[in-house]
Structure formats: C-alpha cells, structure tokens
C-alpha cells in the first residue's frame, strides 16, 4: 500500500494520480513486474524500499557516499 501511495503522490507516469489501488495491484502482477526479482539477483547492490520515505532516502544517500562517490575521488 505504501508503494501505491508514493507512486500516486509523485504522479511521474500518465494516470498515476487517478489510478485506483486495484488497478495498481493488477499492474504489479503484470509481465514486467515478475522479472524484478530475477533482475535484482544480478544487482551489485540493493536498496530496500519497505519503510518510511526518510529511511529510503537515507539509504540512497548512504549508498551514494559509500559506494558511488569513492569512484570519483
């Protein structure tokens, strides 16, 4: 439910703001969404997005400063 609310709030894609929760769930079960877990297994790093927005943005910042920025130092 948290992910749905964030997507609706951002409104990045056409229809996100007006999309119902049931429409969101239907799309989540779609073909592309089924491959996310498989793709994630090949990732060098994973940032979880399962809690408060502040925790997620903190995790992104931590990843940037610890993993990305050192490449440019």
PDB file of N, CA, C and O in Angstrom:
ATOM      1  N   UNK A   1       0.827  -1.202   0.000  1.00  0.00           N
ATOM      2  CA  UNK A   1       0.000   0.000   0.000  1.00  0.00           C
ATOM      3  C   UNK A   1       0.865   1.257   0.000  1.00  0.00           C
ATOM      4  O   UNK A   1       0.515   2.245  -0.611  1.00  0.00           O
ATOM      5  N   UNK A   2       2.007   1.194   0.708  1.00  0.00           N
ATOM      6  CA  UNK A   2       2.907   2.346   0.779  1.00  0.00           C
ATOM      7  C   UNK A   2       3.417   2.698  -0.618  1.00  0.00           C
ATOM      8  O   UNK A   2       3.449   3.869  -1.001  1.00  0.00           O
ATOM      9  N   UNK A   3       3.809   1.692  -1.376  1.00  0.00           N
ATOM     10  CA  UNK A   3       4.325   1.932  -2.724  1.00  0.00           C
ATOM     11  C   UNK A   3       3.263   2.589  -3.602  1.00  0.00           C
ATOM     12  O   UNK A   3       3.553   3.526  -4.352  1.00  0.00           O
ATOM     13  N   UNK A   4       2.036   2.111  -3.521  1.00  0.00           N
ATOM     14  CA  UNK A   4       0.930   2.698  -4.279  1.00  0.00           C
ATOM     15  C   UNK A   4       0.760   4.177  -3.924  1.00  0.00           C
ATOM     16  O   UNK A   4       0.629   5.026  -4.802  1.00  0.00           O
ATOM     17  N   UNK A   5       0.771   4.476  -2.647  1.00  0.00           N
ATOM     18  CA  UNK A   5       0.579   5.861  -2.203  1.00  0.00           C
ATOM     19  C   UNK A   5       1.711   6.762  -2.694  1.00  0.00           C
ATOM     20  O   UNK A   5       1.471   7.898  -3.107  1.00  0.00           O
ATOM     21  N   UNK A   6       2.932   6.264  -2.665  1.00  0.00           N
ATOM     22  CA  UNK A   6       4.070   7.067  -3.143  1.00  0.00           C
ATOM     23  C   UNK A   6       3.985   7.315  -4.642  1.00  0.00           C
ATOM     24  O   UNK A   6       4.248   8.410  -5.119  1.00  0.00           O
ATOM     25  N   UNK A   7       3.629   6.275  -5.388  1.00  0.00           N
ATOM     26  CA  UNK A   7       3.513   6.423  -6.841  1.00  0.00           C
ATOM     27  C   UNK A   7       2.409   7.409  -7.188  1.00  0.00           C
ATOM     28  O   UNK A   7       2.575   8.259  -8.066  1.00  0.00           O
ATOM     29  N   UNK A   8       1.290   7.305  -6.495  1.00  0.00           N
ATOM     30  CA  UNK A   8       0.180   8.232  -6.732  1.00  0.00           C
ATOM     31  C   UNK A   8       0.578   9.663  -6.414  1.00  0.00           C
ATOM     32  O   UNK A   8       0.244  10.596  -7.144  1.00  0.00           O
ATOM     33  N   UNK A   9       1.299   9.828  -5.334  1.00  0.00           N
ATOM     34  CA  UNK A   9       1.729  11.160  -4.903  1.00  0.00           C
ATOM     35  C   UNK A   9       2.697  11.789  -5.901  1.00  0.00           C
ATOM     36  O   UNK A   9       2.582  12.964  -6.230  1.00  0.00           O
ATOM     37  N   UNK A  10       3.651  11.003  -6.391  1.00  0.00           N
ATOM     38  CA  UNK A  10       4.640  11.520  -7.346  1.00  0.00           C
ATOM     39  C   UNK A  10       4.016  11.846  -8.688  1.00  0.00           C
ATOM     40  O   UNK A  10       4.357  12.851  -9.310  1.00  0.00           O
ATOM     41  N   UNK A  11       3.148  10.973  -9.178  1.00  0.00           N
ATOM     42  CA  UNK A  11       2.496  11.200 -10.460  1.00  0.00           C
ATOM     43  C   UNK A  11       3.464  11.277 -11.639  1.00  0.00           C
ATOM     44  O   UNK A  11       3.263  12.047 -12.557  1.00  0.00           O
ATOM     45  N   UNK A  12       4.507  10.472 -11.614  1.00  0.00           N
ATOM     46  CA  UNK A  12       5.514  10.506 -12.668  1.00  0.00           C
ATOM     47  C   UNK A  12       4.982  10.048 -14.025  1.00  0.00           C
ATOM     48  O   UNK A  12       5.376  10.552 -15.055  1.00  0.00           O
ATOM     49  N   UNK A  13       4.122   9.055 -14.000  1.00  0.00           N
ATOM     50  CA  UNK A  13       3.599   8.499 -15.248  1.00  0.00           C
ATOM     51  C   UNK A  13       2.149   8.904 -15.452  1.00  0.00           C
ATOM     52  O   UNK A  13       1.411   9.142 -14.499  1.00  0.00           O
ATOM     53  N   UNK A  14       1.754   8.941 -16.712  1.00  0.00           N
ATOM     54  CA  UNK A  14       0.383   9.300 -17.043  1.00  0.00           C
ATOM     55  C   UNK A  14      -0.592   8.366 -16.325  1.00  0.00           C
ATOM     56  O   UNK A  14      -0.455   7.151 -16.392  1.00  0.00           O
ATOM     57  N   UNK A  15      -1.534   8.930 -15.620  1.00  0.00           N
ATOM     58  CA  UNK A  15      -2.557   8.147 -14.941  1.00  0.00           C
ATOM     59  C   UNK A  15      -2.220   7.729 -13.521  1.00  0.00           C
ATOM     60  O   UNK A  15      -3.072   7.152 -12.840  1.00  0.00           O
ATOM     61  N   UNK A  16      -1.012   7.983 -13.051  1.00  0.00           N
ATOM     62  CA  UNK A  16      -0.637   7.575 -11.695  1.00  0.00           C
ATOM     63  C   UNK A  16      -1.516   8.214 -10.631  1.00  0.00           C
ATOM     64  O   UNK A  16      -1.874   7.581  -9.651  1.00  0.00           O
ATOM     65  N   UNK A  17      -1.870   9.468 -10.818  1.00  0.00           N
ATOM     66  CA  UNK A  17      -2.639  10.198  -9.802  1.00  0.00           C
ATOM     67  C   UNK A  17      -4.057   9.659  -9.696  1.00  0.00           C
ATOM     68  O   UNK A  17      -4.621   9.577  -8.605  1.00  0.00           O
ATOM     69  N   UNK A  18      -4.629   9.247 -10.820  1.00  0.00           N
ATOM     70  CA  UNK A  18      -6.019   8.786 -10.813  1.00  0.00           C
ATOM     71  C   UNK A  18      -6.160   7.266 -10.715  1.00  0.00           C
ATOM     72  O   UNK A  18      -7.270   6.756 -10.611  1.00  0.00           O
ATOM     73  N   UNK A  19      -5.055   6.556 -10.723  1.00  0.00           N
ATOM     74  CA  UNK A  19      -5.082   5.091 -10.682  1.00  0.00           C
ATOM     75  C   UNK A  19      -5.624   4.596  -9.341  1.00  0.00           C
ATOM     76  O   UNK A  19      -5.237   5.078  -8.287  1.00  0.00           O
ATOM     77  N   UNK A  20      -6.522   3.618  -9.397  1.00  0.00           N
ATOM     78  CA  UNK A  20      -7.057   3.032  -8.171  1.00  0.00           C
ATOM     79  C   UNK A  20      -6.080   1.986  -7.633  1.00  0.00           C
ATOM     80  O   UNK A  20      -5.190   1.513  -8.352  1.00  0.00           O
ATOM     81  N   UNK A  21      -6.273   1.624  -6.372  1.00  0.00           N
ATOM     82  CA  UNK A  21      -5.409   0.620  -5.759  1.00  0.00           C
ATOM     83  C   UNK A  21      -5.553  -0.720  -6.478  1.00  0.00           C
ATOM     84  O   UNK A  21      -4.559  -1.422  -6.700  1.00  0.00           O
ATOM     85  N   UNK A  22      -6.745  -1.084  -6.894  1.00  0.00           N
ATOM     86  CA  UNK A  22      -6.931  -2.358  -7.597  1.00  0.00           C
ATOM     87  C   UNK A  22      -6.252  -2.334  -8.961  1.00  0.00           C
ATOM     88  O   UNK A  22      -5.685  -3.342  -9.393  1.00  0.00           O
ATOM     89  N   UNK A  23      -6.259  -1.199  -9.649  1.00  0.00           N
ATOM     90  CA  UNK A  23      -5.530  -1.083 -10.915  1.00  0.00           C
ATOM     91  C   UNK A  23      -4.031  -1.225 -10.678  1.00  0.00           C
ATOM     92  O   UNK A  23      -3.329  -1.876 -11.449  1.00  0.00           O
ATOM     93  N   UNK A  24      -3.558  -0.609  -9.614  1.00  0.00           N
ATOM     94  CA  UNK A  24      -2.147  -0.703  -9.248  1.00  0.00           C
ATOM     95  C   UNK A  24      -1.754  -2.158  -9.010  1.00  0.00           C
ATOM     96  O   UNK A  24      -0.737  -2.635  -9.522  1.00  0.00           O
ATOM     97  N   UNK A  25      -2.570  -2.893  -8.247  1.00  0.00           N
ATOM     98  CA  UNK A  25      -2.277  -4.299  -7.956  1.00  0.00           C
ATOM     99  C   UNK A  25      -2.250  -5.138  -9.226  1.00  0.00           C
ATOM    100  O   UNK A  25      -1.395  -6.015  -9.384  1.00  0.00           O
ATOM    101  N   UNK A  26      -3.161  -4.862 -10.140  1.00  0.00           N
ATOM    102  CA  UNK A  26      -3.204  -5.587 -11.407  1.00  0.00           C
ATOM    103  C   UNK A  26      -1.909  -5.361 -12.189  1.00  0.00           C
ATOM    104  O   UNK A  26      -1.325  -6.298 -12.725  1.00  0.00           O
ATOM    105  N   UNK A  27      -1.448  -4.132 -12.235  1.00  0.00           N
ATOM    106  CA  UNK A  27      -0.206  -3.820 -12.933  1.00  0.00           C
ATOM    107  C   UNK A  27       0.991  -4.457 -12.250  1.00  0.00           C
ATOM    108  O   UNK A  27       1.939  -4.886 -12.907  1.00  0.00           O
ATOM    109  N   UNK A  28       0.958  -4.537 -10.934  1.00  0.00           N
ATOM    110  CA  UNK A  28       2.060  -5.136 -10.183  1.00  0.00           C
ATOM    111  C   UNK A  28       2.218  -6.618 -10.519  1.00  0.00           C
ATOM    112  O   UNK A  28       3.308  -7.162 -10.410  1.00  0.00           O
ATOM    113  N   UNK A  29       1.136  -7.248 -10.883  1.00  0.00           N
ATOM    114  CA  UNK A  29       1.192  -8.670 -11.237  1.00  0.00           C
ATOM    115  C   UNK A  29       1.501  -8.865 -12.721  1.00  0.00           C
ATOM    116  O   UNK A  29       1.538  -9.983 -13.200  1.00  0.00           O
ATOM    117  N   UNK A  30       1.719  -7.764 -13.430  1.00  0.00           N
ATOM    118  CA  UNK A  30       1.980  -7.809 -14.865  1.00  0.00           C
ATOM    119  C   UNK A  30       3.314  -8.446 -15.211  1.00  0.00           C
ATOM    120  O   UNK A  30       4.156  -8.712 -14.358  1.00  0.00           O
ATOM    121  N   UNK A  31       3.510  -8.694 -16.486  1.00  0.00           N
ATOM    122  CA  UNK A  31       4.682  -9.390 -17.003  1.00  0.00           C
ATOM    123  C   UNK A  31       6.001  -8.757 -16.559  1.00  0.00           C
ATOM    124  O   UNK A  31       6.892  -9.449 -16.077  1.00  0.00           O
ATOM    125  N   UNK A  32       6.153  -7.457 -16.726  1.00  0.00           N
ATOM    126  CA  UNK A  32       7.414  -6.801 -16.376  1.00  0.00           C
ATOM    127  C   UNK A  32       7.728  -6.906 -14.896  1.00  0.00           C
ATOM    128  O   UNK A  32       8.886  -7.065 -14.515  1.00  0.00           O
ATOM    129  N   UNK A  33       6.731  -6.794 -14.057  1.00  0.00           N
ATOM    130  CA  UNK A  33       6.949  -6.831 -12.615  1.00  0.00           C
ATOM    131  C   UNK A  33       7.436  -8.195 -12.137  1.00  0.00           C
ATOM    132  O   UNK A  33       8.128  -8.300 -11.148  1.00  0.00           O
ATOM    133  N   UNK A  34       7.092  -9.248 -12.852  1.00  0.00           N
ATOM    134  CA  UNK A  34       7.510 -10.592 -12.444  1.00  0.00           C
ATOM    135  C   UNK A  34       9.012 -10.794 -12.564  1.00  0.00           C
ATOM    136  O   UNK A  34       9.583 -11.662 -11.918  1.00  0.00           O
ATOM    137  N   UNK A  35       9.666 -10.004 -13.396  1.00  0.00           N
ATOM    138  CA  UNK A  35      11.104 -10.177 -13.622  1.00  0.00           C
ATOM    139  C   UNK A  35      11.967  -9.360 -12.665  1.00  0.00           C
ATOM    140  O   UNK A  35      13.184  -9.523 -12.651  1.00  0.00           O
ATOM    141  N   UNK A  36      11.371  -8.515 -11.868  1.00  0.00           N
ATOM    142  CA  UNK A  36      12.154  -7.655 -10.977  1.00  0.00           C
ATOM    143  C   UNK A  36      13.013  -8.473 -10.016  1.00  0.00           C
ATOM    144  O   UNK A  36      14.187  -8.178  -9.813  1.00  0.00           O
ATOM    145  N   UNK A  37      12.460  -9.519  -9.430  1.00  0.00           N
ATOM    146  CA  UNK A  37      13.227 -10.352  -8.504  1.00  0.00           C
ATOM    147  C   UNK A  37      14.416 -10.987  -9.211  1.00  0.00           C
ATOM    148  O   UNK A  37      15.533 -10.984  -8.692  1.00  0.00           O
ATOM    149  N   UNK A  38      14.192 -11.489 -10.398  1.00  0.00           N
ATOM    150  CA  UNK A  38      15.269 -12.106 -11.174  1.00  0.00           C
ATOM    151  C   UNK A  38      16.353 -11.086 -11.520  1.00  0.00           C
ATOM    152  O   UNK A  38      17.547 -11.365 -11.389  1.00  0.00           O
ATOM    153  N   UNK A  39      15.957  -9.924 -11.937  1.00  0.00           N
ATOM    154  CA  UNK A  39      16.910  -8.862 -12.263  1.00  0.00           C
ATOM    155  C   UNK A  39      17.675  -8.445 -11.011  1.00  0.00           C
ATOM    156  O   UNK A  39      18.878  -8.213 -11.046  1.00  0.00           O
ATOM    157  N   UNK A  40      16.974  -8.365  -9.885  1.00  0.00           N
ATOM    158  CA  UNK A  40      17.605  -7.980  -8.630  1.00  0.00           C
ATOM    159  C   UNK A  40      18.728  -8.903  -8.210  1.00  0.00           C
ATOM    160  O   UNK A  40      19.695  -8.473  -7.589  1.00  0.00           O
ATOM    161  N   UNK A  41      18.634 -10.164  -8.574  1.00  0.00           N
ATOM    162  CA  UNK A  41      19.685 -11.122  -8.219  1.00  0.00           C
ATOM    163  C   UNK A  41      21.016 -10.786  -8.894  1.00  0.00           C
ATOM    164  O   UNK A  41      22.069 -11.187  -8.430  1.00  0.00           O
ATOM    165  N   UNK A  42      20.970 -10.065  -9.999  1.00  0.00           N
ATOM    166  CA  UNK A  42      22.192  -9.715 -10.720  1.00  0.00           C
ATOM    167  C   UNK A  42      22.760  -8.363 -10.288  1.00  0.00           C
ATOM    168  O   UNK A  42      23.827  -7.979 -10.747  1.00  0.00           O
ATOM    169  N   UNK A  43      22.065  -7.671  -9.407  1.00  0.00           N
ATOM    170  CA  UNK A  43      22.496  -6.336  -8.981  1.00  0.00           C
ATOM    171  C   UNK A  43      23.723  -6.405  -8.090  1.00  0.00           C
ATOM    172  O   UNK A  43      23.899  -7.345  -7.318  1.00  0.00           O
ATOM    173  N   UNK A  44      24.560  -5.397  -8.208  1.00  0.00           N
ATOM    174  CA  UNK A  44      25.728  -5.282  -7.331  1.00  0.00           C
ATOM    175  C   UNK A  44      25.330  -4.782  -5.950  1.00  0.00           C
ATOM    176  O   UNK A  44      26.039  -5.018  -4.978  1.00  0.00           O
ATOM    177  N   UNK A  45      24.220  -4.063  -5.873  1.00  0.00           N
ATOM    178  CA  UNK A  45      23.733  -3.525  -4.599  1.00  0.00           C
ATOM    179  C   UNK A  45      22.214  -3.450  -4.644  1.00  0.00           C
ATOM    180  O   UNK A  45      21.624  -3.335  -5.717  1.00  0.00           O
ATOM    181  N   UNK A  46      21.603  -3.535  -3.479  1.00  0.00           N
ATOM    182  CA  UNK A  46      20.150  -3.435  -3.368  1.00  0.00           C
ATOM    183  C   UNK A  46      19.814  -2.432  -2.278  1.00  0.00           C
ATOM    184  O   UNK A  46      20.370  -2.491  -1.179  1.00  0.00           O
ATOM    185  N   UNK A  47      18.926  -1.515  -2.589  1.00  0.00           N
ATOM    186  CA  UNK A  47      18.442  -0.549  -1.603  1.00  0.00           C
ATOM    187  C   UNK A  47      16.980  -0.870  -1.356  1.00  0.00           C
ATOM    188  O   UNK A  47      16.154  -0.771  -2.257  1.00  0.00           O
ATOM    189  N   UNK A  48      16.677  -1.301  -0.141  1.00  0.00           N
ATOM    190  CA  UNK A  48      15.307  -1.675   0.209  1.00  0.00           C
ATOM    191  C   UNK A  48      14.416  -0.439   0.336  1.00  0.00           C
ATOM    192  O   UNK A  48      14.848   0.592   0.837  1.00  0.00           O
ATOM    193  N   UNK A  49      13.187  -0.576  -0.121  1.00  0.00           N
ATOM    194  CA  UNK A  49      12.201   0.495  -0.028  1.00  0.00           C
ATOM    195  C   UNK A  49      10.949  -0.087   0.620  1.00  0.00           C
ATOM    196  O   UNK A  49       9.926  -0.271  -0.013  1.00  0.00           O
ATOM    197  N   UNK A  50      11.051  -0.419   1.903  1.00  0.00           N
ATOM    198  CA  UNK A  50       9.949  -1.092   2.584  1.00  0.00           C
ATOM    199  C   UNK A  50       9.457  -0.342   3.813  1.00  0.00           C
ATOM    200  O   UNK A  50       8.648  -0.858   4.557  1.00  0.00           O
ATOM    201  N   UNK A  51       9.970   0.839   4.048  1.00  0.00           N
ATOM    202  CA  UNK A  51       9.584   1.558   5.250  1.00  0.00           C
ATOM    203  C   UNK A  51       9.253   3.001   4.949  1.00  0.00           C
ATOM    204  O   UNK A  51       8.751   3.327   3.882  1.00  0.00           O
ATOM    205  N   UNK A  52       9.563   3.847   5.892  1.00  0.00           N
ATOM    206  CA  UNK A  52       9.276   5.270   5.758  1.00  0.00           C
ATOM    207  C   UNK A  52      10.137   5.878   4.651  1.00  0.00           C
ATOM    208  O   UNK A  52      11.246   5.425   4.371  1.00  0.00           O
ATOM    209  N   UNK A  53       9.616   6.900   4.031  1.00  0.00           N
ATOM    210  CA  UNK A  53      10.324   7.578   2.944  1.00  0.00           C
ATOM    211  C   UNK A  53      11.683   8.099   3.404  1.00  0.00           C
ATOM    212  O   UNK A  53      12.672   8.025   2.671  1.00  0.00           O
ATOM    213  N   UNK A  54      11.756   8.583   4.632  1.00  0.00           N
ATOM    214  CA  UNK A  54      13.011   9.107   5.165  1.00  0.00           C
ATOM    215  C   UNK A  54      14.071   8.007   5.255  1.00  0.00           C
ATOM    216  O   UNK A  54      15.250   8.245   4.980  1.00  0.00           O
ATOM    217  N   UNK A  55      13.682   6.799   5.630  1.00  0.00           N
ATOM    218  CA  UNK A  55      14.623   5.684   5.682  1.00  0.00           C
ATOM    219  C   UNK A  55      15.157   5.357   4.285  1.00  0.00           C
ATOM    220  O   UNK A  55      16.338   5.057   4.106  1.00  0.00           O
ATOM    221  N   UNK A  56      14.285   5.418   3.309  1.00  0.00           N
ATOM    222  CA  UNK A  56      14.682   5.128   1.933  1.00  0.00           C
ATOM    223  C   UNK A  56      15.657   6.179   1.411  1.00  0.00           C
ATOM    224  O   UNK A  56      16.702   5.836   0.847  1.00  0.00           O
ATOM    225  N   UNK A  57      15.347   7.447   1.617  1.00  0.00           N
ATOM    226  CA  UNK A  57      16.247   8.498   1.138  1.00  0.00           C
ATOM    227  C   UNK A  57      17.581   8.458   1.880  1.00  0.00           C
ATOM    228  O   UNK A  57      18.619   8.721   1.290  1.00  0.00           O
ATOM    229  N   UNK A  58      17.564   8.087   3.140  1.00  0.00           N
ATOM    230  CA  UNK A  58      18.816   7.938   3.891  1.00  0.00           C
ATOM    231  C   UNK A  58      19.653   6.791   3.325  1.00  0.00           C
ATOM    232  O   UNK A  58      20.877   6.899   3.222  1.00  0.00           O
ATOM    233  N   UNK A  59      18.996   5.700   2.952  1.00  0.00           N
ATOM    234  CA  UNK A  59      19.704   4.560   2.374  1.00  0.00           C
ATOM    235  C   UNK A  59      20.328   4.940   1.033  1.00  0.00           C
ATOM    236  O   UNK A  59      21.450   4.524   0.719  1.00  0.00           O
ATOM    237  N   UNK A  60      19.630   5.736   0.254  1.00  0.00           N
ATOM    238  CA  UNK A  60      20.168   6.196  -1.032  1.00  0.00           C
ATOM    239  C   UNK A  60      21.390   7.076  -0.800  1.00  0.00           C
ATOM    240  O   UNK A  60      22.428   6.909  -1.458  1.00  0.00           O
ATOM    241  N   UNK A  61      21.290   8.003   0.125  1.00  0.00           N
ATOM    242  CA  UNK A  61      22.416   8.892   0.427  1.00  0.00           C
ATOM    243  C   UNK A  61      23.620   8.087   0.917  1.00  0.00           C
ATOM    244  O   UNK A  61      24.752   8.315   0.478  1.00  0.00           O
ATOM    245  N   UNK A  62      23.382   7.135   1.797  1.00  0.00           N
ATOM    246  CA  UNK A  62      24.461   6.300   2.335  1.00  0.00           C
ATOM    247  C   UNK A  62      25.137   5.522   1.203  1.00  0.00           C
ATOM    248  O   UNK A  62      26.366   5.462   1.106  1.00  0.00           O
ATOM    249  N   UNK A  63      24.331   4.942   0.313  1.00  0.00           N
ATOM    250  CA  UNK A  63      24.877   4.215  -0.828  1.00  0.00           C
ATOM    251  C   UNK A  63      25.721   5.147  -1.698  1.00  0.00           C
ATOM    252  O   UNK A  63      26.830   4.796  -2.104  1.00  0.00           O
ATOM    253  N   UNK A  64      25.210   6.331  -1.969  1.00  0.00           N
ATOM    254  CA  UNK A  64      25.936   7.282  -2.805  1.00  0.00           C
ATOM    255  C   UNK A  64      27.295   7.624  -2.197  1.00  0.00           C
ATOM    256  O   UNK A  64      28.320   7.557  -2.875  1.00  0.00           O
ATOM    257  N   UNK A  65      27.300   7.990  -0.932  1.00  0.00           N
ATOM    258  CA  UNK A  65      28.554   8.411  -0.291  1.00  0.00           C
ATOM    259  C   UNK A  65      29.538   7.267  -0.063  1.00  0.00           C
ATOM    260  O   UNK A  65      30.750   7.471  -0.114  1.00  0.00           O
ATOM    261  N   UNK A  66      29.032   6.057   0.168  1.00  0.00           N
ATOM    262  CA  UNK A  66      29.917   4.929   0.451  1.00  0.00           C
ATOM    263  C   UNK A  66      30.329   4.145  -0.793  1.00  0.00           C
ATOM    264  O   UNK A  66      31.428   3.589  -0.830  1.00  0.00           O
ATOM    265  N   UNK A  67      29.468   4.098  -1.796  1.00  0.00           N
ATOM    266  CA  UNK A  67      29.739   3.244  -2.960  1.00  0.00           C
ATOM    267  C   UNK A  67      30.011   4.012  -4.259  1.00  0.00           C
ATOM    268  O   UNK A  67      30.823   3.572  -5.066  1.00  0.00           O
ATOM    269  N   UNK A  68      29.343   5.116  -4.479  1.00  0.00           N
ATOM    270  CA  UNK A  68      29.467   5.841  -5.747  1.00  0.00           C
ATOM    271  C   UNK A  68      30.561   6.898  -5.690  1.00  0.00           C
ATOM    272  O   UNK A  68      31.451   6.935  -6.533  1.00  0.00           O
ATOM    273  N   UNK A  69      30.478   7.766  -4.711  1.00  0.00           N
ATOM    274  CA  UNK A  69      31.410   8.888  -4.615  1.00  0.00           C
ATOM    275  C   UNK A  69      32.883   8.467  -4.582  1.00  0.00           C
ATOM    276  O   UNK A  69      33.706   9.132  -5.216  1.00  0.00           O
ATOM    277  N   UNK A  70      33.248   7.369  -3.907  1.00  0.00           N
ATOM    278  CA  UNK A  70      34.663   6.975  -3.902  1.00  0.00           C
ATOM    279  C   UNK A  70      35.245   6.727  -5.303  1.00  0.00           C
ATOM    280  O   UNK A  70      36.446   6.871  -5.503  1.00  0.00           O
ATOM    281  N   UNK A  71      34.418   6.384  -6.279  1.00  0.00           N
ATOM    282  CA  UNK A  71      34.910   6.178  -7.641  1.00  0.00           C
ATOM    283  C   UNK A  71      35.425   7.473  -8.268  1.00  0.00           C
ATOM    284  O   UNK A  71      36.201   7.460  -9.198  1.00  0.00           O
ATOM    285  N   UNK A  72      34.974   8.604  -7.763  1.00  0.00           N
ATOM    286  CA  UNK A  72      35.346   9.898  -8.331  1.00  0.00           C
ATOM    287  C   UNK A  72      36.391  10.621  -7.504  1.00  0.00           C
ATOM    288  O   UNK A  72      36.771  11.732  -7.820  1.00  0.00           O
ATOM    289  N   UNK A  73      36.828   9.996  -6.437  1.00  0.00           N
ATOM    290  CA  UNK A  73      37.804  10.642  -5.547  1.00  0.00           C
ATOM    291  C   UNK A  73      39.218  10.500  -6.067  1.00  0.00           C
ATOM    292  O   UNK A  73      39.564   9.707  -6.847  1.00  0.00           O
TER     293      UNK A  73
END
